[in-house]
Short mmCIF file of C-alpha atoms and ligand atoms in Angstrom, two decimals:
data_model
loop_
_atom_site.label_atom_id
_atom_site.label_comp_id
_atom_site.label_asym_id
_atom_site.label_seq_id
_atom_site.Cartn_x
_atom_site.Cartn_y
_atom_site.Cartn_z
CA UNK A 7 30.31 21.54 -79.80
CA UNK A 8 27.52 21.75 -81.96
CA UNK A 9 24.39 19.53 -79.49
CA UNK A 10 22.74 16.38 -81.79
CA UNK A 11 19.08 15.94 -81.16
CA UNK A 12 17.80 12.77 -79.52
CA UNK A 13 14.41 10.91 -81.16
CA UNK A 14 12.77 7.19 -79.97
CA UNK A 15 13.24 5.52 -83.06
CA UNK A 16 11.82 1.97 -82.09
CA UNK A 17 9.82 0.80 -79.20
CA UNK A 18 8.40 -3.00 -77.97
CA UNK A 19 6.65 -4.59 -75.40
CA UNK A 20 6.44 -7.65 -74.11
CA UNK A 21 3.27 -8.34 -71.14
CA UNK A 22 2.98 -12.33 -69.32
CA UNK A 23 0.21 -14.25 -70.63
CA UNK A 24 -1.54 -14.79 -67.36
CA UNK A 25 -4.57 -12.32 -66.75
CA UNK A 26 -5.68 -12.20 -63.40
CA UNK A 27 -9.75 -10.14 -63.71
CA UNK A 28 -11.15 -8.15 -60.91
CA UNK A 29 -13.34 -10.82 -60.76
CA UNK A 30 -10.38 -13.32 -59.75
CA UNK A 31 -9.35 -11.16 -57.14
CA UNK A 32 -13.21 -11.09 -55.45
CA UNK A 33 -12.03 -14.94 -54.74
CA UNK A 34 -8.97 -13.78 -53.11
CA UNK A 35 -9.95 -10.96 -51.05
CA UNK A 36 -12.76 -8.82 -49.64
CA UNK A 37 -12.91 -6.89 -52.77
CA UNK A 38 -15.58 -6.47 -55.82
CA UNK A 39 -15.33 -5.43 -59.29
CA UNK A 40 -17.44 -2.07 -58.81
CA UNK A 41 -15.54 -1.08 -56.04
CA UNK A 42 -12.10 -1.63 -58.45
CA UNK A 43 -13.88 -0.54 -61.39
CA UNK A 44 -14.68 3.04 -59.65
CA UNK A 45 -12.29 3.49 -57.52
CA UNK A 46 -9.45 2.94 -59.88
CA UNK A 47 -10.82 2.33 -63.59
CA UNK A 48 -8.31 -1.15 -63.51
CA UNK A 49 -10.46 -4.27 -65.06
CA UNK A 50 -7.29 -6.61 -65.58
CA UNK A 51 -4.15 -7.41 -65.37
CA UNK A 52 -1.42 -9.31 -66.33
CA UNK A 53 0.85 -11.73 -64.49
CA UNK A 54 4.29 -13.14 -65.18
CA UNK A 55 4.78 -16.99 -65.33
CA UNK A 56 6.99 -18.72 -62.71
CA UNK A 57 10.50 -18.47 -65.17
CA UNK A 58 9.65 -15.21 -65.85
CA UNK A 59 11.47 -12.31 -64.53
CA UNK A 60 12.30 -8.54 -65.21
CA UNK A 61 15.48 -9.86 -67.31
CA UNK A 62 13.49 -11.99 -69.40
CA UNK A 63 10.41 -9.64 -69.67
CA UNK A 64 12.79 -6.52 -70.12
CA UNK A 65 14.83 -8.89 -72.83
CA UNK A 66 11.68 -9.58 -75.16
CA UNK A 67 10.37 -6.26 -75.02
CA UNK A 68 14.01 -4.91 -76.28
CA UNK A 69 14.25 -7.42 -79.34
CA UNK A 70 11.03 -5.91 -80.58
CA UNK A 71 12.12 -2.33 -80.24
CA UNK A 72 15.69 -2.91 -81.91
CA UNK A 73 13.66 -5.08 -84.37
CA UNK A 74 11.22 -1.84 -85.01
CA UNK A 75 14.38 0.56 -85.03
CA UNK A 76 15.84 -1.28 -87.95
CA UNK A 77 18.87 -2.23 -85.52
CA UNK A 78 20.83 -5.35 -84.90
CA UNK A 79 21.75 -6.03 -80.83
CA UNK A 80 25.04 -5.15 -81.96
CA UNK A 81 24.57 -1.61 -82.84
CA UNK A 82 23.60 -0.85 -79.33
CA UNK A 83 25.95 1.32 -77.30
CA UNK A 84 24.37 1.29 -73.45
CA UNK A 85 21.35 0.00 -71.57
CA UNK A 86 19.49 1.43 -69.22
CA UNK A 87 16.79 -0.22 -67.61
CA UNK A 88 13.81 0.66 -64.84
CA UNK A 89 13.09 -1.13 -62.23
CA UNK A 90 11.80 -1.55 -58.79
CA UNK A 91 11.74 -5.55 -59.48
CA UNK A 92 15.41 -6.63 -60.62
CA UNK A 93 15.95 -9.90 -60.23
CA UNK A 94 18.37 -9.81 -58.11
CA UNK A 95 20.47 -6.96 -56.09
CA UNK A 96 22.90 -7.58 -58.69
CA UNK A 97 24.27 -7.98 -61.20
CA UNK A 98 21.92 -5.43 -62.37
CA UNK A 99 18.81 -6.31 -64.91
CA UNK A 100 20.60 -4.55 -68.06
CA UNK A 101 23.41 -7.06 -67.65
CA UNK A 102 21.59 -9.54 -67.49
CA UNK A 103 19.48 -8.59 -71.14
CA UNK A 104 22.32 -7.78 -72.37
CA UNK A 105 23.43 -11.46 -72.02
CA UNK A 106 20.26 -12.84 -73.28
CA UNK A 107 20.50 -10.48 -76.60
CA UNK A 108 24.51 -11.54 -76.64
CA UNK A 109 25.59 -8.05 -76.59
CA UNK A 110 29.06 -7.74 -75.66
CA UNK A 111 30.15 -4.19 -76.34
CA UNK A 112 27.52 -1.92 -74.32
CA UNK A 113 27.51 -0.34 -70.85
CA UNK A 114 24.53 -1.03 -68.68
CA UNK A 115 23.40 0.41 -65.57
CA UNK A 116 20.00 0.66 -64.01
CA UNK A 117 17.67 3.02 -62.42
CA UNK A 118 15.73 3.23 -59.84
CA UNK A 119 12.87 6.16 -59.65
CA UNK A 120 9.73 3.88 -59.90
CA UNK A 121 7.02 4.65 -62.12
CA UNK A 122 9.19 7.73 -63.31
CA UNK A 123 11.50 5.62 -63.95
CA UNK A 124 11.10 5.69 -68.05
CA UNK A 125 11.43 9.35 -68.18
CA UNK A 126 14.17 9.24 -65.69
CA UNK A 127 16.03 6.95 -68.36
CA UNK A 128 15.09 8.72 -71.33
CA UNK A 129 16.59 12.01 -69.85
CA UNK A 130 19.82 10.02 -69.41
CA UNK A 131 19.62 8.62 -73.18
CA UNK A 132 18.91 11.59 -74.40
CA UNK A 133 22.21 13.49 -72.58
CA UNK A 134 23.96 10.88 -74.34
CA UNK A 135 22.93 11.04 -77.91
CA UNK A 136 23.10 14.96 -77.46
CA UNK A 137 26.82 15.11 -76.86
CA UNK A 138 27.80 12.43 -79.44
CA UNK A 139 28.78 10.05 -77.04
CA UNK A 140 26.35 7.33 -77.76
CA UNK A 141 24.77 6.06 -80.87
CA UNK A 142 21.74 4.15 -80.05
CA UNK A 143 20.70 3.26 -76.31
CA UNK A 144 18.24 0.97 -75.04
CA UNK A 145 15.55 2.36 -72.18
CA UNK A 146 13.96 -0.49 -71.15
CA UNK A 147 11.38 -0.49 -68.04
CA UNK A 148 10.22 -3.95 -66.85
CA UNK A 149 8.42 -4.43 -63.73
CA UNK A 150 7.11 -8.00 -61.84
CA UNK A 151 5.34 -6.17 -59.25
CA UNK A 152 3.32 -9.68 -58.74
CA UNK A 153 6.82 -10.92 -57.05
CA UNK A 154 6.44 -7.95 -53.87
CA UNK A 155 2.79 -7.62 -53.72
CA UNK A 156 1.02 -8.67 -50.72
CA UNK A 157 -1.75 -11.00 -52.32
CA UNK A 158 -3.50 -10.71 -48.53
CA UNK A 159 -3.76 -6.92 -48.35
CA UNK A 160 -6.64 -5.79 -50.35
CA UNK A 161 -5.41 -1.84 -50.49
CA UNK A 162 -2.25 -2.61 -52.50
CA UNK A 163 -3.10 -6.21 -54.60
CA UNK A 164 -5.64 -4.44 -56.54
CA UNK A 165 -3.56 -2.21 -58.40
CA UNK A 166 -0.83 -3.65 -59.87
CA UNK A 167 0.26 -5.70 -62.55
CA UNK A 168 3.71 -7.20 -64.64
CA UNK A 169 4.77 -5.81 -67.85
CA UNK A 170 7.88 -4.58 -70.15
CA UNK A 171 8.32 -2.29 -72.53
CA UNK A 172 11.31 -0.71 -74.48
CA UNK A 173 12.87 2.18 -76.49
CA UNK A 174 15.68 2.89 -78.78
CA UNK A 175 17.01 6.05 -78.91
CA UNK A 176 18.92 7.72 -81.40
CA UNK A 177 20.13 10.51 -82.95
CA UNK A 178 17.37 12.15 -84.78
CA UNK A 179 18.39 13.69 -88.28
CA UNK A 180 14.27 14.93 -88.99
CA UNK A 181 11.67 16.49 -87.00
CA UNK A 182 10.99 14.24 -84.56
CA UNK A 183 13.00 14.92 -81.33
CA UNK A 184 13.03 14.62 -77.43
CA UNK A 185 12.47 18.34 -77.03
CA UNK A 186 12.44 18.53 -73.03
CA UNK A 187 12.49 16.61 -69.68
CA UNK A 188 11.51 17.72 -66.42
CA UNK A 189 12.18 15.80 -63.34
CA UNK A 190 11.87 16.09 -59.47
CA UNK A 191 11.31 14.46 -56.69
CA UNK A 192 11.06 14.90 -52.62
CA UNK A 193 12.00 12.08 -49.83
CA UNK A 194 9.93 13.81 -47.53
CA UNK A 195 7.07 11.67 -48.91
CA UNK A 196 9.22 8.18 -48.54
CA UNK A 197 6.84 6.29 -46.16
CA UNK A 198 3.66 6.80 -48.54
CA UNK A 199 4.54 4.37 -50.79
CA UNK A 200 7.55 1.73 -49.75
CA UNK A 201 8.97 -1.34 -49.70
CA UNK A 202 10.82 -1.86 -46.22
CA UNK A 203 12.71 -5.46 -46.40
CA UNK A 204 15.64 -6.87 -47.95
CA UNK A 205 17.84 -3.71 -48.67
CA UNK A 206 20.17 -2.34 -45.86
CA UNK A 207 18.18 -0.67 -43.31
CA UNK A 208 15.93 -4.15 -43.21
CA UNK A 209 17.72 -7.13 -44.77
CA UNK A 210 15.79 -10.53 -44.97
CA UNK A 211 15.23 -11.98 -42.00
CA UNK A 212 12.66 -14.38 -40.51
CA UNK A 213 11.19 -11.47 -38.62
CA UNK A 214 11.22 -9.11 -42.15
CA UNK A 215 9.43 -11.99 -43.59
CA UNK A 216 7.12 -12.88 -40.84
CA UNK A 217 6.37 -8.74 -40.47
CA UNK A 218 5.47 -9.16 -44.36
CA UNK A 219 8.22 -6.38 -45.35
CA UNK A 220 8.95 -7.82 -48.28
CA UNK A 221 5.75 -6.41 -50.01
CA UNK A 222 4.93 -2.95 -51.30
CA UNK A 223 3.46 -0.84 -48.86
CA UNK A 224 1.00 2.42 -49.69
CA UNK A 225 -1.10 5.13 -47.78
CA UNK A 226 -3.42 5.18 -50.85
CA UNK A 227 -5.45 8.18 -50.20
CA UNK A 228 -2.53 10.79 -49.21
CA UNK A 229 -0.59 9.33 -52.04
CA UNK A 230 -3.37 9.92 -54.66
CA UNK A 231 -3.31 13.84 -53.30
CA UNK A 232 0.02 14.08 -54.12
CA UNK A 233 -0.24 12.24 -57.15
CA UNK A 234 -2.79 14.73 -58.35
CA UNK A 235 -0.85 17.89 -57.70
CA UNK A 236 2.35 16.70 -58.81
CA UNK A 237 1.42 15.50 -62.37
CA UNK A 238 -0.59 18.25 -63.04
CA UNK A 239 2.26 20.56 -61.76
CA UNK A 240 4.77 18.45 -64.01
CA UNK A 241 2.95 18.47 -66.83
CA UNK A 242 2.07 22.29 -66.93
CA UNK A 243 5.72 22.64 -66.58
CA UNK A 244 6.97 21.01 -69.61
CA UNK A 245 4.58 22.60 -71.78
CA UNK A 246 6.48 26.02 -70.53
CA UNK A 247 9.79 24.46 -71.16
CA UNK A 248 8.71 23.21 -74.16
CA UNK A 249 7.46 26.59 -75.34
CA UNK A 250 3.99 24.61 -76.39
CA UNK A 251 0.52 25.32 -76.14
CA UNK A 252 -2.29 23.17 -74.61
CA UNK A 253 -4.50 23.35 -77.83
CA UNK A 254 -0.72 21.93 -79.08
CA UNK A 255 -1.00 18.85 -77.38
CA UNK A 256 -1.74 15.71 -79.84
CA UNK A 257 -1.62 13.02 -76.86
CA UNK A 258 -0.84 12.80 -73.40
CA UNK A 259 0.42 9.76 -71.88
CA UNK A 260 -0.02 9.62 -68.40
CA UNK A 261 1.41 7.01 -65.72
CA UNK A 262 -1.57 4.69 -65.29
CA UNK A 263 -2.29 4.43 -61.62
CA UNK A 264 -5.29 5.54 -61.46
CA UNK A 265 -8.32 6.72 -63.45
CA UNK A 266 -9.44 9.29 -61.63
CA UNK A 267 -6.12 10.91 -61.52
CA UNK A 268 -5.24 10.79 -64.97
CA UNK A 269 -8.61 12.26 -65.29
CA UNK A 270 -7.53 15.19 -63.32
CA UNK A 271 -4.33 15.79 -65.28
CA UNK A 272 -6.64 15.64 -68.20
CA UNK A 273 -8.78 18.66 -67.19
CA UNK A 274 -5.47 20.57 -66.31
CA UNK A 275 -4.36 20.49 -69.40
CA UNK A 276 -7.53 21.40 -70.89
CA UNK A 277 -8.09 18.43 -73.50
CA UNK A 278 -10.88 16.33 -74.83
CA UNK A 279 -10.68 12.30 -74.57
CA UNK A 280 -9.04 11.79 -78.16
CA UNK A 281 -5.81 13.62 -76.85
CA UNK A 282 -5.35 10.87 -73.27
CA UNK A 283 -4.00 7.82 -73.70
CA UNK A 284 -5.74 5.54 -71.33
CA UNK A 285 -4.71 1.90 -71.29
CA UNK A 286 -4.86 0.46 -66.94
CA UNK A 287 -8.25 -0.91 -67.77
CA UNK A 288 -6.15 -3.79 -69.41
CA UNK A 289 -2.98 -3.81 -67.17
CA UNK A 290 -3.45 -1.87 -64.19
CA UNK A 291 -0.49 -0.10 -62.43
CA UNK A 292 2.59 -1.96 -64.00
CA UNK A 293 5.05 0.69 -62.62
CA UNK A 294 7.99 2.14 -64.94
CA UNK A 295 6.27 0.48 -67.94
CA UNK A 296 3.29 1.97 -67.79
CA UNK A 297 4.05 4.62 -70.24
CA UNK A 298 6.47 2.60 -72.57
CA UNK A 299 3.59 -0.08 -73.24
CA UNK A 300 0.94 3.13 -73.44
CA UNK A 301 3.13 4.15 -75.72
CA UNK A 302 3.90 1.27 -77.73
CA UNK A 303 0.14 0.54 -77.71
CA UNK A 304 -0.88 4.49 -78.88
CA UNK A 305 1.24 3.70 -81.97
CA UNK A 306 -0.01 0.84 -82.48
CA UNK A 307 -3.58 2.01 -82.96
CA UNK A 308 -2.67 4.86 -84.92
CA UNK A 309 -3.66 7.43 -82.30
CA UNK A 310 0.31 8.84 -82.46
CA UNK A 311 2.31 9.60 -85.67
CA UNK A 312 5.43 11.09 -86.46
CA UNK A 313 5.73 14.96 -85.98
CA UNK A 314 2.81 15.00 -83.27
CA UNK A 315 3.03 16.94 -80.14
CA UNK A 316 3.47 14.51 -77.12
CA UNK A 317 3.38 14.52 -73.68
CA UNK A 318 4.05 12.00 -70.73
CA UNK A 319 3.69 12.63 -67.19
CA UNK A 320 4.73 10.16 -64.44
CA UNK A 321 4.36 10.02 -60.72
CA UNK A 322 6.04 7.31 -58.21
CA UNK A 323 7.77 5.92 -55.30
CA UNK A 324 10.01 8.30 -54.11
CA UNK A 325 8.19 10.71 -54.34
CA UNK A 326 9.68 11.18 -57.51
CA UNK A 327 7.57 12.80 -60.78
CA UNK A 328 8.85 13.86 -64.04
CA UNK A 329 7.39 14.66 -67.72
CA UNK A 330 8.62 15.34 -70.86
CA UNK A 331 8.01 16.97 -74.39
CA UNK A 332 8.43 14.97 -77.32
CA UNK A 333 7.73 15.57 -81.14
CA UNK A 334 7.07 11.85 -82.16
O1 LIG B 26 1.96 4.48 -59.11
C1 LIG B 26 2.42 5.24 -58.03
C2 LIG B 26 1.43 6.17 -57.52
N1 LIG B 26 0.26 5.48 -57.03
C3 LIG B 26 -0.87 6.11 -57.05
O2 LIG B 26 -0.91 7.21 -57.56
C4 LIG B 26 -2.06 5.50 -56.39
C5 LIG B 26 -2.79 6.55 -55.61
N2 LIG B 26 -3.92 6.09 -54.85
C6 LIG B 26 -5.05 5.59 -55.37
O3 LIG B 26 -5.12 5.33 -56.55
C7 LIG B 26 -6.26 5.44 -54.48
O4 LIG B 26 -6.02 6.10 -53.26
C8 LIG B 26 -6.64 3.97 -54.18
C9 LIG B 26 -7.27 3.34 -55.42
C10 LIG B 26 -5.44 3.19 -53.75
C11 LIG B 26 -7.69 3.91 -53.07
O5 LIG B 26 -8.81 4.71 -53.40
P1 LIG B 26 -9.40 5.75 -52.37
O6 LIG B 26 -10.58 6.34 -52.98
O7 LIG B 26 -8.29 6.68 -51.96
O8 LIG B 26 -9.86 4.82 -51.18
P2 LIG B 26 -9.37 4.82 -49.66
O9 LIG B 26 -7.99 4.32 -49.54
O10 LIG B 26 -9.71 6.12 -49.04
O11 LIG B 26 -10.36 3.72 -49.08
C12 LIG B 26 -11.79 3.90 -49.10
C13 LIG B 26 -12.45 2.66 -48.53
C14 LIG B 26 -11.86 2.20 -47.20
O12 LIG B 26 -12.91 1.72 -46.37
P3 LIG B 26 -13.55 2.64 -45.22
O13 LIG B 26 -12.40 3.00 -44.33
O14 LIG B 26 -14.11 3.84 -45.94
O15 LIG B 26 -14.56 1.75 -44.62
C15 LIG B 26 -10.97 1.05 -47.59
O16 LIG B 26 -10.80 0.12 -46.53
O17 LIG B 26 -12.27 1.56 -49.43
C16 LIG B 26 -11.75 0.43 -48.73
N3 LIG B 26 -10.92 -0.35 -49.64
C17 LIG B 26 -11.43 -1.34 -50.41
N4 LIG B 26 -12.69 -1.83 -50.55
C18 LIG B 26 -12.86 -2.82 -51.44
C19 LIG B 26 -9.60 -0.24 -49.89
N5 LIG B 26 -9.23 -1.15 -50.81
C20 LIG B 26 -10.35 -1.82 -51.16
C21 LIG B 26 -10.59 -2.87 -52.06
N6 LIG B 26 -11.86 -3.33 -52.19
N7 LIG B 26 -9.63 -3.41 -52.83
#
């Protein structure tokens, strides 16, 4: 069987209207804006309305990326989605867009690696649309991390933010291609960065509440070591798989957590400011749609055109890490 090649032919975002400003938070907590400023880079960020959820966030981004493919909702085939924020257990979050775009005819599933959790999904999509199985799949990542973020903890409500973002992908019949994925991840690492309450092992109950288990949890320091030597690792690796130079590299997308990390990936890799996409100033740490919207937004200003050499890196809950190589 002769393999297809696999391309993102249309992306969209969608972020709340709600900004919530370092400044904000200084009324909320014993925080400041220098300390969030250098610490983390993060000015901003956006938060999702009361009727808004990952469904309807995921849902808006995905019209705009079929709309930017050239597609109708029909024409998709399956839909994956990443999140750590469904709205519910289940059904799961791609059945749910699904039903708000009235598509009928497409599998959906989602996945769970956290802020890997778009190149998780694109290495499924692109398995797919290699083998001929698929057509044209939806990846969409949409996160309300506002919903399990402890607005009372001052180490964790900093960071993060709500926001959606999508891809199409398709089988590519030009240059531009999905050329490799890397992914990996280690359990060991589980209790650096958590959520405890309402699955299984701790499901709601007035204790899990009281015990404030329903929130995100993180050992910030030990997880920004691991962060560091993970997405530098990751990201050296692809470019080896990829067979592609670091003076190759047009742009690299990095998770946005942090600035000082993606600042550390940067000198790994050897390249000047031009080639990092750097968007958390505006958004903070929005989880799996960190790159998607980096992404979107990259094109968007011109800094990525068809044929360059891309490269995203991500780093999560899990642990879990993963990059890939991608000729836009
Ligand atoms: O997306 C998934 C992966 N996530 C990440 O990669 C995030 C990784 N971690 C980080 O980005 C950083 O570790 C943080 C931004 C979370 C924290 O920065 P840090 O430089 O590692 O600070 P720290 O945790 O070592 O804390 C330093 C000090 C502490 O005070 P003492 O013990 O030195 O007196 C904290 O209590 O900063 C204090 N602190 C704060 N001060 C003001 C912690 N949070 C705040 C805050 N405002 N919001």
């Amino acid at each position: 069987m002769k393999l297809k090649q696999a391309y993102i032919k249309g992306i969209g975002m969608y972020v709340p209207k709600k900004v919530l400003t370092n400044h904000d938070l200084e009324k909320m907590v014993d925080t400041s804006d220098e300390w969030i400023t250098t610490r983390t880079g993060i000015k901003e960020r956006h938060i999702a309305a009361k009727n808004e959820t990952s469904s309807t966030m995921g849902a808006e981004a995905a019209k705009e990326a079929i709309k930017n493919a050239g597609l109708k909702p029909k024409d998709i085939d399956l839909i994956i989605t990443n999140t750590i924020t469904p709205d519910m257990p289940f059904p799961n979050t791609s059945a749910l867009i699904a039903n708000i775009l009235g598509i009928k005819k497409a599998g959906v599933f989602d996945i769970e690696a956290a802020c890997s959790g778009f190149i998780y999904g694109l290495s499924i999509a692109k398995q797919y649309i290699r083998t001929g199985e698929y057509k044209n799949i939806l990846v969409i990542s949409s996160e309300v991390l506002s919903r399990v973020t402890d607005w009372e903890d001052r180490n964790t409500c900093v960071l993060f933010g709500d926001a959606a973002a999508a891809a199409v992908v398709s089988e590519s019949s030009g240059k531009s291609e999905i050329i490799s994925i890397y992914l990996g991840g280690d359990g060991a690492y589980g209790d650096l960065l958590y959520l405890p309450g309402g699955g299984s092992l701790h499901p709601a109950t007035e204790a899990t509440v009281k015990n404030r288990m329903h929130y995100m949890k993180m050992k910030g320091n030990e997880t920004f070591k691991v962060a560091v030597t993970k997405m530098s690792e990751s990201a050296l690796t692809i470019l080896e798989k990829a067979n592609i130079k670091k003076s190759d590299v047009d742009l690299l997308i990095p998770h946005q957590a942090n600035m000082r990390i993606i600042k550390m990936v940067q000198k790994t890799l050897e390249l000047s400011d031009d080639k990092v996409y750097i968007n958390l100033q505006k958004y903070g740490n929005t989880s799996a749609a960190t790159i998607p919207v980096a992404l979107y937004e990259a094109v968007q200003e011109g800094r990525l055109k068809r044929g360059d050499n891309l490269i995203l890196v991500a780093f999560g809950g899990g642990f879990t890490w993963a990059s890939a190589a991608i000729r836009w």
